[in-house]
Each structure stands twice: as C-alpha cells, then as structure tokens.
C-alpha cells in the first residue's frame, strides 16, 4: 500500500480559520477525528452522553468548568472530559485547541442551540 | 457524576521515563490511549494490521520511513500512519512523542521480537 498522507502542522491549519468556536477537522484515525479550534470567551453547559472528549491546549490557557470544580489547562497539557459529565469551556484570552473525539460529535453535545457548529468541515 | 480526572502535563510525564522506546500510558479516551515515549535511533519495520496510529511530536524531529518515501515531523506537527502500512521510525537525536491508538496496540505491531515493549504501563 502506498502511503500518501501528509504531515499536519497545527499552526498552519489554525491560520486558515477565521471564526471562533468552529472546530475544523485536520486528520482522522480510524473513526476518530483530530480537530483544531480557536476559542475565546464563554461556551455553554453541555455533555456528550456517548463519548469521552480529549482536549490538548496548543496555545493560551483553557478553563473547563464542572459543576463541582474547574481545571486550568495550558500549552503542553491535556485533559479528557469523561462521557456524560457536564462541562463548559472558557478562555479569558484566545486559546487554540486540539480536540480528539469520534467522528460526528457535535460541539454542543446534548445541549444543541445556536452555538452548535457544523461538525464535518475540514481545514 | 463527579469529575475527578487530572490535568496531564506532557513534560512532567516524560521526565519520569528513563528508558528509550518504552511507551507509557498517560490518559484514556473511550477505548483509546494516549502514550508518551522517548526515542532515539532506529526502530524496526512493522505495521499495525488492525489500526491507524497517530503521532504528535512534542520535541525533536521525527522521521517515519515508508517503503516509497519518508516524512519528517517536528514539534507542533502530527501524522497518522494508516493501518496495514509498514513503517519505521527514526530519530537522529532524542525525540519526545505523543501516540494515540487503541488500547492494547504493541509498539512493534505485527513484527514482534526483542524491541517489543510492554503496552500496559502507566506513568
């Protein structure tokens, strides 16, 4: 089998994204996807009843609020939000994230609403 | 549900690993695992017949050889080796990697032999 995939540079992909809170697919591994996203400000409370969700911070400082605590995640750090656990992301200044989750996951999970982004756009 | 997982710092985890070519689990997402590994020098040709394998370079410059080409992956970059594609990793100087793959994958895939590391050790 000939291998034709390309090396993926996170900064180069992020430079092509203009909108905040719009995850863009950069790679697939089996039925999982890697997505980059630029965020700033507050998101909405939601959970993903069917899957864990992994966050890797590429730049900036991310806060994830849970109902009983909050975690702060910086560059070179990661966090896995367990399935079914309600959470809310927050970034005081712009944060660049790498998300890893199964294909088809919506950013707003079970909550829906007008913050829901398209979940099938590659960059 | 109370969320008790911790923020994972890649450098802090890598600082606890002394041996080269020994992937250590740092997190799980559903039935997938995140592993960090320190490598230097040449690995062996192998493939993973059952799964893709994602590489994210944390430091250093990684080369992955395929039979028809090679790719060079630096910090802030990633690459997904498709399932069933034979490959060989190489690092002229020490490289720190983050691997993402399903639980239970062996570093030597289908090849086996004395470079096979234990695949169930956390750090």
JSON list of C-alpha atoms in Angstrom, two decimals:
[
{"chain": "A", "resi": 1, "resn": "UNK", "atom": "CA", "xyz": [0.00, 0.00, 0.00]},
{"chain": "A", "resi": 2, "resn": "UNK", "atom": "CA", "xyz": [1.35, 3.41, -0.93]},
{"chain": "A", "resi": 3, "resn": "UNK", "atom": "CA", "xyz": [1.25, 5.96, 1.89]},
{"chain": "A", "resi": 4, "resn": "UNK", "atom": "CA", "xyz": [0.08, 9.36, 0.69]},
{"chain": "A", "resi": 5, "resn": "UNK", "atom": "CA", "xyz": [-0.96, 11.19, 3.83]},
{"chain": "A", "resi": 6, "resn": "UNK", "atom": "CA", "xyz": [0.73, 14.48, 4.70]},
{"chain": "A", "resi": 7, "resn": "UNK", "atom": "CA", "xyz": [2.37, 15.92, 7.77]},
{"chain": "A", "resi": 8, "resn": "UNK", "atom": "CA", "xyz": [-0.12, 18.20, 9.56]},
{"chain": "A", "resi": 9, "resn": "UNK", "atom": "CA", "xyz": [1.10, 21.45, 11.13]},
{"chain": "A", "resi": 10, "resn": "UNK", "atom": "CA", "xyz": [-1.25, 22.78, 13.81]},
{"chain": "A", "resi": 11, "resn": "UNK", "atom": "CA", "xyz": [-0.27, 26.46, 13.41]},
{"chain": "A", "resi": 12, "resn": "UNK", "atom": "CA", "xyz": [-0.63, 26.33, 9.66]},
{"chain": "A", "resi": 13, "resn": "UNK", "atom": "CA", "xyz": [-4.12, 24.83, 9.98]},
{"chain": "A", "resi": 14, "resn": "UNK", "atom": "CA", "xyz": [-5.16, 27.33, 12.66]},
{"chain": "A", "resi": 15, "resn": "UNK", "atom": "CA", "xyz": [-4.00, 30.23, 10.48]},
{"chain": "A", "resi": 16, "resn": "UNK", "atom": "CA", "xyz": [-6.68, 29.27, 7.97]},
{"chain": "A", "resi": 17, "resn": "UNK", "atom": "CA", "xyz": [-9.52, 29.52, 10.49]},
{"chain": "A", "resi": 18, "resn": "UNK", "atom": "CA", "xyz": [-11.10, 32.92, 10.97]},
{"chain": "A", "resi": 19, "resn": "UNK", "atom": "CA", "xyz": [-14.14, 32.15, 13.11]},
{"chain": "A", "resi": 20, "resn": "UNK", "atom": "CA", "xyz": [-14.09, 31.38, 16.81]},
{"chain": "A", "resi": 21, "resn": "UNK", "atom": "CA", "xyz": [-15.81, 28.26, 18.19]},
{"chain": "A", "resi": 22, "resn": "UNK", "atom": "CA", "xyz": [-15.79, 26.49, 14.80]},
{"chain": "A", "resi": 23, "resn": "UNK", "atom": "CA", "xyz": [-13.87, 23.20, 15.08]},
{"chain": "A", "resi": 24, "resn": "UNK", "atom": "CA", "xyz": [-12.22, 22.10, 11.84]},
{"chain": "A", "resi": 25, "resn": "UNK", "atom": "CA", "xyz": [-11.10, 18.55, 11.06]},
{"chain": "A", "resi": 26, "resn": "UNK", "atom": "CA", "xyz": [-7.39, 18.12, 10.31]},
{"chain": "A", "resi": 27, "resn": "UNK", "atom": "CA", "xyz": [-6.94, 14.33, 10.48]},
{"chain": "A", "resi": 28, "resn": "UNK", "atom": "CA", "xyz": [-8.71, 11.03, 11.00]},
{"chain": "A", "resi": 29, "resn": "UNK", "atom": "CA", "xyz": [-7.54, 7.92, 12.86]},
{"chain": "A", "resi": 30, "resn": "UNK", "atom": "CA", "xyz": [-9.92, 5.01, 12.35]},
{"chain": "A", "resi": 31, "resn": "UNK", "atom": "CA", "xyz": [-13.34, 6.51, 13.24]},
{"chain": "A", "resi": 32, "resn": "UNK", "atom": "CA", "xyz": [-11.83, 9.27, 15.38]},
{"chain": "A", "resi": 33, "resn": "UNK", "atom": "CA", "xyz": [-11.08, 12.82, 14.30]},
{"chain": "A", "resi": 34, "resn": "UNK", "atom": "CA", "xyz": [-8.50, 15.45, 15.23]},
{"chain": "A", "resi": 35, "resn": "UNK", "atom": "CA", "xyz": [-9.91, 18.97, 15.11]},
{"chain": "A", "resi": 36, "resn": "UNK", "atom": "CA", "xyz": [-8.39, 22.40, 15.75]},
{"chain": "A", "resi": 37, "resn": "UNK", "atom": "CA", "xyz": [-10.45, 25.25, 17.11]},
{"chain": "A", "resi": 38, "resn": "UNK", "atom": "CA", "xyz": [-9.92, 28.85, 18.19]},
{"chain": "A", "resi": 39, "resn": "UNK", "atom": "CA", "xyz": [-11.98, 29.89, 21.19]},
{"chain": "A", "resi": 40, "resn": "UNK", "atom": "CA", "xyz": [-12.37, 33.00, 23.31]},
{"chain": "A", "resi": 41, "resn": "UNK", "atom": "CA", "xyz": [-14.94, 33.77, 25.98]},
{"chain": "A", "resi": 42, "resn": "UNK", "atom": "CA", "xyz": [-17.62, 31.52, 27.36]},
{"chain": "A", "resi": 43, "resn": "UNK", "atom": "CA", "xyz": [-19.24, 28.40, 25.91]},
{"chain": "A", "resi": 44, "resn": "UNK", "atom": "CA", "xyz": [-22.44, 26.70, 27.09]},
{"chain": "A", "resi": 45, "resn": "UNK", "atom": "CA", "xyz": [-23.00, 23.88, 29.53]},
{"chain": "A", "resi": 46, "resn": "UNK", "atom": "CA", "xyz": [-23.31, 20.54, 27.76]},
{"chain": "A", "resi": 47, "resn": "UNK", "atom": "CA", "xyz": [-22.19, 16.94, 27.88]},
{"chain": "A", "resi": 48, "resn": "UNK", "atom": "CA", "xyz": [-21.53, 14.14, 25.42]},
{"chain": "A", "resi": 49, "resn": "UNK", "atom": "CA", "xyz": [-23.63, 11.19, 26.59]},
{"chain": "A", "resi": 50, "resn": "UNK", "atom": "CA", "xyz": [-21.92, 8.75, 24.21]},
{"chain": "A", "resi": 51, "resn": "UNK", "atom": "CA", "xyz": [-18.21, 9.58, 24.36]},
{"chain": "A", "resi": 52, "resn": "UNK", "atom": "CA", "xyz": [-15.19, 10.93, 26.21]},
{"chain": "A", "resi": 53, "resn": "UNK", "atom": "CA", "xyz": [-13.60, 14.02, 24.66]},
{"chain": "A", "resi": 54, "resn": "UNK", "atom": "CA", "xyz": [-9.87, 14.85, 24.71]},
{"chain": "A", "resi": 55, "resn": "UNK", "atom": "CA", "xyz": [-8.55, 18.44, 24.81]},
{"chain": "A", "resi": 56, "resn": "UNK", "atom": "CA", "xyz": [-4.91, 19.32, 24.09]},
{"chain": "A", "resi": 57, "resn": "UNK", "atom": "CA", "xyz": [-4.01, 23.01, 24.53]},
{"chain": "A", "resi": 58, "resn": "UNK", "atom": "CA", "xyz": [-1.76, 24.34, 21.76]},
{"chain": "A", "resi": 59, "resn": "UNK", "atom": "CA", "xyz": [-1.65, 27.95, 23.00]},
{"chain": "A", "resi": 60, "resn": "UNK", "atom": "CA", "xyz": [-3.32, 30.02, 25.68]},
{"chain": "A", "resi": 61, "resn": "UNK", "atom": "CA", "xyz": [-4.90, 28.96, 28.93]},
{"chain": "A", "resi": 62, "resn": "UNK", "atom": "CA", "xyz": [-8.16, 26.97, 28.86]},
{"chain": "A", "resi": 63, "resn": "UNK", "atom": "CA", "xyz": [-10.52, 26.63, 31.76]},
{"chain": "A", "resi": 64, "resn": "UNK", "atom": "CA", "xyz": [-13.05, 23.82, 31.86]},
{"chain": "A", "resi": 65, "resn": "UNK", "atom": "CA", "xyz": [-15.77, 24.26, 34.44]},
{"chain": "A", "resi": 66, "resn": "UNK", "atom": "CA", "xyz": [-17.54, 21.31, 36.00]},
{"chain": "A", "resi": 67, "resn": "UNK", "atom": "CA", "xyz": [-20.36, 21.62, 38.50]},
{"chain": "A", "resi": 68, "resn": "UNK", "atom": "CA", "xyz": [-18.04, 20.67, 41.37]},
{"chain": "A", "resi": 69, "resn": "UNK", "atom": "CA", "xyz": [-14.72, 22.20, 40.27]},
{"chain": "A", "resi": 70, "resn": "UNK", "atom": "CA", "xyz": [-12.74, 23.76, 37.42]},
{"chain": "A", "resi": 71, "resn": "UNK", "atom": "CA", "xyz": [-9.46, 22.79, 35.75]},
{"chain": "A", "resi": 72, "resn": "UNK", "atom": "CA", "xyz": [-6.95, 25.09, 34.03]},
{"chain": "A", "resi": 73, "resn": "UNK", "atom": "CA", "xyz": [-5.06, 23.61, 31.09]},
{"chain": "A", "resi": 74, "resn": "UNK", "atom": "CA", "xyz": [-2.07, 25.28, 29.41]},
{"chain": "A", "resi": 75, "resn": "UNK", "atom": "CA", "xyz": [0.19, 24.59, 26.43]},
{"chain": "A", "resi": 76, "resn": "UNK", "atom": "CA", "xyz": [1.74, 21.12, 26.61]},
{"chain": "A", "resi": 77, "resn": "UNK", "atom": "CA", "xyz": [-1.11, 19.84, 28.69]},
{"chain": "A", "resi": 78, "resn": "UNK", "atom": "CA", "xyz": [-4.23, 17.76, 28.04]},
{"chain": "A", "resi": 79, "resn": "UNK", "atom": "CA", "xyz": [-7.45, 16.75, 29.71]},
{"chain": "A", "resi": 80, "resn": "UNK", "atom": "CA", "xyz": [-10.07, 14.09, 28.98]},
{"chain": "A", "resi": 81, "resn": "UNK", "atom": "CA", "xyz": [-13.66, 15.01, 29.79]},
{"chain": "A", "resi": 82, "resn": "UNK", "atom": "CA", "xyz": [-15.50, 11.76, 30.56]},
{"chain": "A", "resi": 83, "resn": "UNK", "atom": "CA", "xyz": [-18.67, 10.96, 28.70]},
{"chain": "A", "resi": 84, "resn": "UNK", "atom": "CA", "xyz": [-21.82, 12.15, 30.37]},
{"chain": "A", "resi": 85, "resn": "UNK", "atom": "CA", "xyz": [-20.07, 14.77, 32.51]},
{"chain": "A", "resi": 86, "resn": "UNK", "atom": "CA", "xyz": [-21.50, 18.24, 32.01]},
{"chain": "A", "resi": 87, "resn": "UNK", "atom": "CA", "xyz": [-18.84, 20.86, 31.35]},
{"chain": "A", "resi": 88, "resn": "UNK", "atom": "CA", "xyz": [-18.31, 24.37, 29.99]},
{"chain": "A", "resi": 89, "resn": "UNK", "atom": "CA", "xyz": [-15.15, 25.71, 28.38]},
{"chain": "A", "resi": 90, "resn": "UNK", "atom": "CA", "xyz": [-13.90, 29.25, 29.00]},
{"chain": "A", "resi": 91, "resn": "UNK", "atom": "CA", "xyz": [-10.98, 31.27, 27.63]},
{"chain": "A", "resi": 92, "resn": "UNK", "atom": "CA", "xyz": [-10.24, 34.72, 29.02]},
{"chain": "A", "resi": 93, "resn": "UNK", "atom": "CA", "xyz": [-7.93, 35.31, 26.01]},
{"chain": "A", "resi": 94, "resn": "UNK", "atom": "CA", "xyz": [-7.87, 33.40, 22.73]},
{"chain": "A", "resi": 95, "resn": "UNK", "atom": "CA", "xyz": [-6.98, 29.73, 23.09]},
{"chain": "A", "resi": 96, "resn": "UNK", "atom": "CA", "xyz": [-6.00, 27.29, 20.35]},
{"chain": "A", "resi": 97, "resn": "UNK", "atom": "CA", "xyz": [-7.11, 23.73, 20.99]},
{"chain": "A", "resi": 98, "resn": "UNK", "atom": "CA", "xyz": [-6.64, 20.30, 19.51]},
{"chain": "A", "resi": 99, "resn": "UNK", "atom": "CA", "xyz": [-9.71, 18.10, 20.08]},
{"chain": "A", "resi": 100, "resn": "UNK", "atom": "CA", "xyz": [-9.79, 14.33, 19.66]},
{"chain": "A", "resi": 101, "resn": "UNK", "atom": "CA", "xyz": [-13.16, 12.60, 19.57]},
{"chain": "A", "resi": 102, "resn": "UNK", "atom": "CA", "xyz": [-15.18, 10.16, 17.48]},
{"chain": "A", "resi": 103, "resn": "UNK", "atom": "CA", "xyz": [-16.39, 11.28, 14.06]},
{"chain": "A", "resi": 104, "resn": "UNK", "atom": "CA", "xyz": [-19.77, 13.00, 14.23]},
{"chain": "A", "resi": 105, "resn": "UNK", "atom": "CA", "xyz": [-19.57, 14.56, 17.68]},
{"chain": "A", "resi": 106, "resn": "UNK", "atom": "CA", "xyz": [-21.24, 17.98, 17.97]},
{"chain": "A", "resi": 107, "resn": "UNK", "atom": "CA", "xyz": [-19.50, 20.75, 19.91]},
{"chain": "A", "resi": 108, "resn": "UNK", "atom": "CA", "xyz": [-22.63, 21.38, 21.95]},
{"chain": "A", "resi": 109, "resn": "UNK", "atom": "CA", "xyz": [-23.24, 17.68, 22.67]},
{"chain": "A", "resi": 110, "resn": "UNK", "atom": "CA", "xyz": [-26.69, 17.11, 24.15]},
{"chain": "A", "resi": 111, "resn": "UNK", "atom": "CA", "xyz": [-27.47, 20.80, 24.52]},
{"chain": "A", "resi": 112, "resn": "UNK", "atom": "CA", "xyz": [-27.92, 21.93, 20.91]},
{"chain": "A", "resi": 113, "resn": "UNK", "atom": "CA", "xyz": [-28.85, 25.54, 20.23]},
{"chain": "A", "resi": 114, "resn": "UNK", "atom": "CA", "xyz": [-27.29, 28.37, 18.28]},
{"chain": "A", "resi": 115, "resn": "UNK", "atom": "CA", "xyz": [-23.72, 27.68, 19.42]},
{"chain": "A", "resi": 116, "resn": "UNK", "atom": "CA", "xyz": [-23.78, 24.36, 17.56]},
{"chain": "A", "resi": 117, "resn": "UNK", "atom": "CA", "xyz": [-21.12, 24.31, 14.82]},
{"chain": "A", "resi": 118, "resn": "UNK", "atom": "CA", "xyz": [-21.02, 22.22, 11.68]},
{"chain": "A", "resi": 119, "resn": "UNK", "atom": "CA", "xyz": [-19.04, 19.09, 12.55]},
{"chain": "A", "resi": 120, "resn": "UNK", "atom": "CA", "xyz": [-17.87, 17.89, 9.16]},
{"chain": "A", "resi": 121, "resn": "UNK", "atom": "CA", "xyz": [-15.69, 20.68, 7.76]},
{"chain": "A", "resi": 122, "resn": "UNK", "atom": "CA", "xyz": [-12.00, 20.05, 7.08]},
{"chain": "A", "resi": 123, "resn": "UNK", "atom": "CA", "xyz": [-9.34, 22.71, 7.01]},
{"chain": "B", "resi": 1, "resn": "UNK", "atom": "CA", "xyz": [-21.32, 12.48, 38.16]},
{"chain": "B", "resi": 2, "resn": "UNK", "atom": "CA", "xyz": [-18.27, 13.91, 39.91]},
{"chain": "B", "resi": 3, "resn": "UNK", "atom": "CA", "xyz": [-15.31, 14.58, 37.63]},
{"chain": "B", "resi": 4, "resn": "UNK", "atom": "CA", "xyz": [-12.03, 13.57, 39.26]},
{"chain": "B", "resi": 5, "resn": "UNK", "atom": "CA", "xyz": [-9.57, 13.33, 36.38]},
{"chain": "B", "resi": 6, "resn": "UNK", "atom": "CA", "xyz": [-6.43, 15.45, 36.46]},
{"chain": "B", "resi": 7, "resn": "UNK", "atom": "CA", "xyz": [-4.73, 17.77, 34.01]},
{"chain": "B", "resi": 8, "resn": "UNK", "atom": "CA", "xyz": [-1.90, 15.88, 32.30]},
{"chain": "B", "resi": 9, "resn": "UNK", "atom": "CA", "xyz": [1.39, 17.69, 31.60]},
{"chain": "B", "resi": 10, "resn": "UNK", "atom": "CA", "xyz": [3.43, 16.01, 28.85]},
{"chain": "B", "resi": 11, "resn": "UNK", "atom": "CA", "xyz": [6.85, 17.25, 30.09]},
{"chain": "B", "resi": 12, "resn": "UNK", "atom": "CA", "xyz": [6.14, 16.18, 33.63]},
{"chain": "B", "resi": 13, "resn": "UNK", "atom": "CA", "xyz": [5.17, 12.68, 32.46]},
{"chain": "B", "resi": 14, "resn": "UNK", "atom": "CA", "xyz": [8.21, 12.41, 30.16]},
{"chain": "B", "resi": 15, "resn": "UNK", "atom": "CA", "xyz": [10.52, 13.42, 33.00]},
{"chain": "B", "resi": 16, "resn": "UNK", "atom": "CA", "xyz": [9.52, 10.24, 34.82]},
{"chain": "B", "resi": 17, "resn": "UNK", "atom": "CA", "xyz": [10.54, 7.97, 31.94]},
{"chain": "B", "resi": 18, "resn": "UNK", "atom": "CA", "xyz": [14.17, 6.85, 31.85]},
{"chain": "B", "resi": 19, "resn": "UNK", "atom": "CA", "xyz": [14.16, 4.19, 29.13]},
{"chain": "B", "resi": 20, "resn": "UNK", "atom": "CA", "xyz": [14.01, 4.87, 25.40]},
{"chain": "B", "resi": 21, "resn": "UNK", "atom": "CA", "xyz": [11.41, 3.14, 23.19]},
{"chain": "B", "resi": 22, "resn": "UNK", "atom": "CA", "xyz": [9.11, 2.37, 26.15]},
{"chain": "B", "resi": 23, "resn": "UNK", "atom": "CA", "xyz": [5.68, 3.96, 25.58]},
{"chain": "B", "resi": 24, "resn": "UNK", "atom": "CA", "xyz": [3.86, 4.86, 28.80]},
{"chain": "B", "resi": 25, "resn": "UNK", "atom": "CA", "xyz": [0.12, 5.48, 29.06]},
{"chain": "B", "resi": 26, "resn": "UNK", "atom": "CA", "xyz": [-0.90, 8.92, 30.35]},
{"chain": "B", "resi": 27, "resn": "UNK", "atom": "CA", "xyz": [-4.63, 9.02, 29.55]},
{"chain": "B", "resi": 28, "resn": "UNK", "atom": "CA", "xyz": [-7.54, 7.08, 28.12]},
{"chain": "B", "resi": 29, "resn": "UNK", "atom": "CA", "xyz": [-10.42, 8.27, 25.94]},
{"chain": "B", "resi": 30, "resn": "UNK", "atom": "CA", "xyz": [-13.07, 5.56, 25.49]},
{"chain": "B", "resi": 31, "resn": "UNK", "atom": "CA", "xyz": [-11.00, 2.52, 24.35]},
{"chain": "B", "resi": 32, "resn": "UNK", "atom": "CA", "xyz": [-8.14, 4.66, 23.04]},
{"chain": "B", "resi": 33, "resn": "UNK", "atom": "CA", "xyz": [-4.94, 5.54, 24.87]},
{"chain": "B", "resi": 34, "resn": "UNK", "atom": "CA", "xyz": [-2.56, 8.50, 24.90]},
{"chain": "B", "resi": 35, "resn": "UNK", "atom": "CA", "xyz": [1.05, 7.43, 25.43]},
{"chain": "B", "resi": 36, "resn": "UNK", "atom": "CA", "xyz": [4.30, 9.38, 25.71]},
{"chain": "B", "resi": 37, "resn": "UNK", "atom": "CA", "xyz": [7.60, 7.88, 24.59]},
{"chain": "B", "resi": 38, "resn": "UNK", "atom": "CA", "xyz": [11.24, 8.97, 24.29]},
{"chain": "B", "resi": 39, "resn": "UNK", "atom": "CA", "xyz": [13.02, 7.61, 21.24]},
{"chain": "B", "resi": 40, "resn": "UNK", "atom": "CA", "xyz": [16.47, 7.93, 19.71]},
{"chain": "B", "resi": 41, "resn": "UNK", "atom": "CA", "xyz": [18.00, 5.99, 16.83]},
{"chain": "B", "resi": 42, "resn": "UNK", "atom": "CA", "xyz": [16.36, 3.40, 14.63]},
{"chain": "B", "resi": 43, "resn": "UNK", "atom": "CA", "xyz": [13.30, 1.25, 15.18]},
{"chain": "B", "resi": 44, "resn": "UNK", "atom": "CA", "xyz": [12.24, -1.83, 13.20]},
{"chain": "B", "resi": 45, "resn": "UNK", "atom": "CA", "xyz": [9.95, -2.19, 10.20]},
{"chain": "B", "resi": 46, "resn": "UNK", "atom": "CA", "xyz": [6.43, -3.14, 11.25]},
{"chain": "B", "resi": 47, "resn": "UNK", "atom": "CA", "xyz": [2.79, -2.38, 10.64]},
{"chain": "B", "resi": 48, "resn": "UNK", "atom": "CA", "xyz": [-0.45, -2.46, 12.60]},
{"chain": "B", "resi": 49, "resn": "UNK", "atom": "CA", "xyz": [-2.88, -4.57, 10.57]},
{"chain": "B", "resi": 50, "resn": "UNK", "atom": "CA", "xyz": [-5.87, -3.58, 12.71]},
{"chain": "B", "resi": 51, "resn": "UNK", "atom": "CA", "xyz": [-5.50, 0.15, 13.32]},
{"chain": "B", "resi": 52, "resn": "UNK", "atom": "CA", "xyz": [-4.27, 3.57, 12.29]},
{"chain": "B", "resi": 53, "resn": "UNK", "atom": "CA", "xyz": [-1.71, 5.14, 14.65]},
{"chain": "B", "resi": 54, "resn": "UNK", "atom": "CA", "xyz": [-1.37, 8.88, 15.36]},
{"chain": "B", "resi": 55, "resn": "UNK", "atom": "CA", "xyz": [1.97, 10.54, 16.17]},
{"chain": "B", "resi": 56, "resn": "UNK", "atom": "CA", "xyz": [2.26, 14.04, 17.64]},
{"chain": "B", "resi": 57, "resn": "UNK", "atom": "CA", "xyz": [5.80, 15.36, 18.06]},
{"chain": "B", "resi": 58, "resn": "UNK", "atom": "CA", "xyz": [6.37, 17.18, 21.37]},
{"chain": "B", "resi": 59, "resn": "UNK", "atom": "CA", "xyz": [10.09, 17.86, 20.86]},
{"chain": "B", "resi": 60, "resn": "UNK", "atom": "CA", "xyz": [12.79, 16.93, 18.38]},
{"chain": "B", "resi": 61, "resn": "UNK", "atom": "CA", "xyz": [12.49, 15.90, 14.77]},
{"chain": "B", "resi": 62, "resn": "UNK", "atom": "CA", "xyz": [10.93, 12.51, 13.92]},
{"chain": "B", "resi": 63, "resn": "UNK", "atom": "CA", "xyz": [11.41, 10.71, 10.64]},
{"chain": "B", "resi": 64, "resn": "UNK", "atom": "CA", "xyz": [8.99, 7.98, 9.59]},
{"chain": "B", "resi": 65, "resn": "UNK", "atom": "CA", "xyz": [10.22, 5.82, 6.73]},
{"chain": "B", "resi": 66, "resn": "UNK", "atom": "CA", "xyz": [7.81, 4.11, 4.37]},
{"chain": "B", "resi": 67, "resn": "UNK", "atom": "CA", "xyz": [8.90, 1.85, 1.54]},
{"chain": "B", "resi": 68, "resn": "UNK", "atom": "CA", "xyz": [8.17, 4.55, -1.03]},
{"chain": "B", "resi": 69, "resn": "UNK", "atom": "CA", "xyz": [9.05, 7.75, 0.87]},
{"chain": "B", "resi": 70, "resn": "UNK", "atom": "CA", "xyz": [9.83, 9.31, 4.25]},
{"chain": "B", "resi": 71, "resn": "UNK", "atom": "CA", "xyz": [8.18, 12.11, 6.24]},
{"chain": "B", "resi": 72, "resn": "UNK", "atom": "CA", "xyz": [9.81, 14.46, 8.75]},
{"chain": "B", "resi": 73, "resn": "UNK", "atom": "CA", "xyz": [7.64, 15.63, 11.65]},
{"chain": "B", "resi": 74, "resn": "UNK", "atom": "CA", "xyz": [8.61, 18.40, 14.09]},
{"chain": "B", "resi": 75, "resn": "UNK", "atom": "CA", "xyz": [7.14, 19.99, 17.21]},
{"chain": "B", "resi": 76, "resn": "UNK", "atom": "CA", "xyz": [3.59, 21.20, 16.65]},
{"chain": "B", "resi": 77, "resn": "UNK", "atom": "CA", "xyz": [3.03, 18.66, 13.92]},
{"chain": "B", "resi": 78, "resn": "UNK", "atom": "CA", "xyz": [1.29, 15.30, 13.64]},
{"chain": "B", "resi": 79, "resn": "UNK", "atom": "CA", "xyz": [0.99, 12.37, 11.29]},
{"chain": "B", "resi": 80, "resn": "UNK", "atom": "CA", "xyz": [-1.39, 9.42, 11.08]},
{"chain": "B", "resi": 81, "resn": "UNK", "atom": "CA", "xyz": [0.11, 6.14, 9.85]},
{"chain": "B", "resi": 82, "resn": "UNK", "atom": "CA", "xyz": [-2.70, 4.16, 8.19]},
{"chain": "B", "resi": 83, "resn": "UNK", "atom": "CA", "xyz": [-3.40, 0.63, 9.31]},
{"chain": "B", "resi": 84, "resn": "UNK", "atom": "CA", "xyz": [-1.52, -2.02, 7.38]},
{"chain": "B", "resi": 85, "resn": "UNK", "atom": "CA", "xyz": [1.17, 0.35, 6.09]},
{"chain": "B", "resi": 86, "resn": "UNK", "atom": "CA", "xyz": [4.67, -0.80, 7.01]},
{"chain": "B", "resi": 87, "resn": "UNK", "atom": "CA", "xyz": [6.78, 1.93, 8.58]},
{"chain": "B", "resi": 88, "resn": "UNK", "atom": "CA", "xyz": [9.91, 2.54, 10.63]},
{"chain": "B", "resi": 89, "resn": "UNK", "atom": "CA", "xyz": [10.55, 5.44, 12.98]},
{"chain": "B", "resi": 90, "resn": "UNK", "atom": "CA", "xyz": [13.96, 7.13, 13.23]},
{"chain": "B", "resi": 91, "resn": "UNK", "atom": "CA", "xyz": [15.31, 9.93, 15.43]},
{"chain": "B", "resi": 92, "resn": "UNK", "atom": "CA", "xyz": [18.82, 11.25, 14.86]},
{"chain": "B", "resi": 93, "resn": "UNK", "atom": "CA", "xyz": [18.59, 12.99, 18.25]},
{"chain": "B", "resi": 94, "resn": "UNK", "atom": "CA", "xyz": [16.18, 12.26, 21.08]},
{"chain": "B", "resi": 95, "resn": "UNK", "atom": "CA", "xyz": [12.52, 12.84, 20.21]},
{"chain": "B", "resi": 96, "resn": "UNK", "atom": "CA", "xyz": [9.56, 13.05, 22.56]},
{"chain": "B", "resi": 97, "resn": "UNK", "atom": "CA", "xyz": [6.32, 11.74, 21.10]},
{"chain": "B", "resi": 98, "resn": "UNK", "atom": "CA", "xyz": [2.67, 11.58, 21.96]},
{"chain": "B", "resi": 99, "resn": "UNK", "atom": "CA", "xyz": [0.98, 8.48, 20.49]},
{"chain": "B", "resi": 100, "resn": "UNK", "atom": "CA", "xyz": [-2.75, 7.96, 20.18]},
{"chain": "B", "resi": 101, "resn": "UNK", "atom": "CA", "xyz": [-4.02, 4.48, 19.38]},
{"chain": "B", "resi": 102, "resn": "UNK", "atom": "CA", "xyz": [-6.50, 1.87, 20.61]},
{"chain": "B", "resi": 103, "resn": "UNK", "atom": "CA", "xyz": [-5.81, 0.16, 23.92]},
{"chain": "B", "resi": 104, "resn": "UNK", "atom": "CA", "xyz": [-3.65, -2.95, 23.51]},
{"chain": "B", "resi": 105, "resn": "UNK", "atom": "CA", "xyz": [-1.57, -1.96, 20.49]},
{"chain": "B", "resi": 106, "resn": "UNK", "atom": "CA", "xyz": [2.03, -3.21, 20.58]},
{"chain": "B", "resi": 107, "resn": "UNK", "atom": "CA", "xyz": [4.85, -0.87, 19.52]},
{"chain": "B", "resi": 108, "resn": "UNK", "atom": "CA", "xyz": [6.19, -3.50, 17.12]},
{"chain": "B", "resi": 109, "resn": "UNK", "atom": "CA", "xyz": [2.77, -4.31, 15.62]},
{"chain": "B", "resi": 110, "resn": "UNK", "atom": "CA", "xyz": [2.89, -7.46, 13.53]},
{"chain": "B", "resi": 111, "resn": "UNK", "atom": "CA", "xyz": [6.68, -7.82, 13.73]},
{"chain": "B", "resi": 112, "resn": "UNK", "atom": "CA", "xyz": [7.22, -8.82, 17.36]},
{"chain": "B", "resi": 113, "resn": "UNK", "atom": "CA", "xyz": [10.78, -9.51, 18.52]},
{"chain": "B", "resi": 114, "resn": "UNK", "atom": "CA", "xyz": [13.00, -8.08, 21.23]},
{"chain": "B", "resi": 115, "resn": "UNK", "atom": "CA", "xyz": [12.08, -4.44, 20.57]},
{"chain": "B", "resi": 116, "resn": "UNK", "atom": "CA", "xyz": [8.52, -5.15, 21.75]},
{"chain": "B", "resi": 117, "resn": "UNK", "atom": "CA", "xyz": [7.69, -3.06, 24.83]},
{"chain": "B", "resi": 118, "resn": "UNK", "atom": "CA", "xyz": [5.10, -3.75, 27.48]},
{"chain": "B", "resi": 119, "resn": "UNK", "atom": "CA", "xyz": [1.93, -1.98, 26.41]},
{"chain": "B", "resi": 120, "resn": "UNK", "atom": "CA", "xyz": [0.04, -1.59, 29.67]},
{"chain": "B", "resi": 121, "resn": "UNK", "atom": "CA", "xyz": [2.26, 0.57, 31.90]},
{"chain": "B", "resi": 122, "resn": "UNK", "atom": "CA", "xyz": [1.05, 3.98, 33.06]},
{"chain": "B", "resi": 123, "resn": "UNK", "atom": "CA", "xyz": [3.28, 6.85, 34.08]}
]
